[in-house]
């Protein structure tokens, strides 16, 4: 037998379930090479023999340059060998089916080719479940691996002969597209209006556009859960939707018909546009244009809109019928519950409060909410990581196999370690809600099964009352308790594979410190194993404990009490008038005097609360972190001034508060004070980081914690630190808030295990 020179390429990364093999097949055909491509548990393997003329270099470049949009190549390694002559190029069955493929692709927005098929293919005319290897549902429908139709919620649909032909044809765009479907064999929509059901799609589209145009509110099944929708330009409809959601004060996301329409309502940078039209289709926070505003109830007074574009075939069909520019499209849940994903629950809970419920008969297995991002210094930052992102892993600089990190509590995501990969869950939510807690425990079980993980260690927060800590305890497995802010910083270190010590600036609302106080304005010098608390915002009382997080006026009283004692009664500030009017001044002062339910805190979030209250911007919060967000929203961007503060053993901001009180009393606008306040916080960060560096400290600075979702503060801080020669790190793959903390817990736990094993050796 003749043996020929054969190149072997091993492609590692997110290359499964995203049309990678058909793509390689097409490239191979283009170059006229012979060989094979196959999936394996460790990536994709390609064997290539040239056909006379050398082309391997060009072929490799094409693979890197033209790879399917949802794929991500981490590494291609190559080798040369001699193999028997191949006669053609083929996709071959995976040799090792037992070693399960561990990668699950995120859900992918419908592609251009499929939208075209929806207008051309007889069996897919206006068919809203069209998909191919480059697009369609993935994580949301996968029950188990390997990724085969039988392991997805598509298993109940039997392919018709025409779909099967496409599925089996290596030259077809639907070759091995597991959710492949057409009007003859696939899922379909049903519209429930009370007890009346409608299954004819053209009637459904007519009914829905009629309802929406006339100010109706409807529930619509999306990719990973149900959504509530109404006309985004109809103030009454939006207000009604808000009342349906119960206790929901947060801004709503808006789906625009196309990018052109987004630009009529908002300033969109090239980077923001690129993200918005990408296959991930997240919600992008963009600046609203003054001349064309949406009703106030959409963004509740914030100068930004959470904008997104259609991502399901159905969205496109709906906008074809609809003459409205945009729809509010917000998670279909009541109060703090997780997004509803089951049809029966949707009809029972959302049916009575909406005008119609639109369902379809393909089950959602894994719940995934819409993802939310914003841009600062033209770089994408995550706020909520779900559809389009989860459950893509990150590669760690070390092994974390079998470690489960339980996450935080209020904004929970958990994280599991598989070899050197860290797999972060989709957005889970606030564990204090019972339905969310159930979702959490169920999702952990599903991740264990899906990714074949046998937990050997659980990492959790130091806080004994977090429900995630309770979960960790209940597993009975060995436990690592990790300080909240250390975990925040370690998360950014792990994402960036940082090995050296860093100065971590961890600013957020709350996190239990190792001294029993509530931290949140911290400067830690740390590596993965240890941290040293260099300095922090000076402690202040937090009258009412957790109550203060939703009642920012309490923090105003705390800071004013420290400065003025009982004299604070005589200050002419709106917040003092308010608490006097409500008869709360005396009782809260007594609380602080007698130290009843008044823990000490160094939280930066609480300092923002205090300033937002003293300036009258926000005294009671309708939702988590509203006061800091409102304070940022009123900034006068041209104001350059800043306030004095005292560095010392701890950071003393009393001089600043004194000036703010004095300026607020003189009627200086809140926007000016807010700008000066933000500049001061940036100044604190830079000054302290420089001082740490001068004392032989690190020249790398990590910014972490929910406070850094503040775009103004983040942009200024990054620019100033870089000007001073620091390397600045910020999480790009994961949220900077508590939604990213599980990765840090995982990294610290893994490092501690490593160190113990070293010692024992
Ligand atoms: Zn497609
Ligand atoms: Zn079919
Ligand atoms: Fe936090």
Coordinates of C-alpha atoms and ligand atoms in Angstrom, one line a residue, residues 123-124 158-164 166 180-186, ligand 2:
X123 CA -41.7 23.4 3.1
X124 CA -40.3 26.3 5.2
X158 CA -39.7 12.6 13.6
X159 CA -37.9 14.1 10.7
X160 CA -39.8 14.0 7.4
X161 CA -38.0 12.5 4.4
X162 CA -37.0 15.9 3.0
X163 CA -35.5 17.1 6.3
X164 CA -33.7 13.7 6.8
X166 CA -30.7 17.5 4.3
X180 CA -33.6 20.5 11.8
X181 CA -37.3 20.9 11.1
X182 CA -39.9 22.0 8.6
X183 CA -43.6 22.8 8.4
X184 CA -44.4 19.1 7.7
X185 CA -42.5 17.6 10.7
X186 CA -41.4 20.2 13.2
Ligands
LIG2 ZN1 -39.4 18.2 7.7

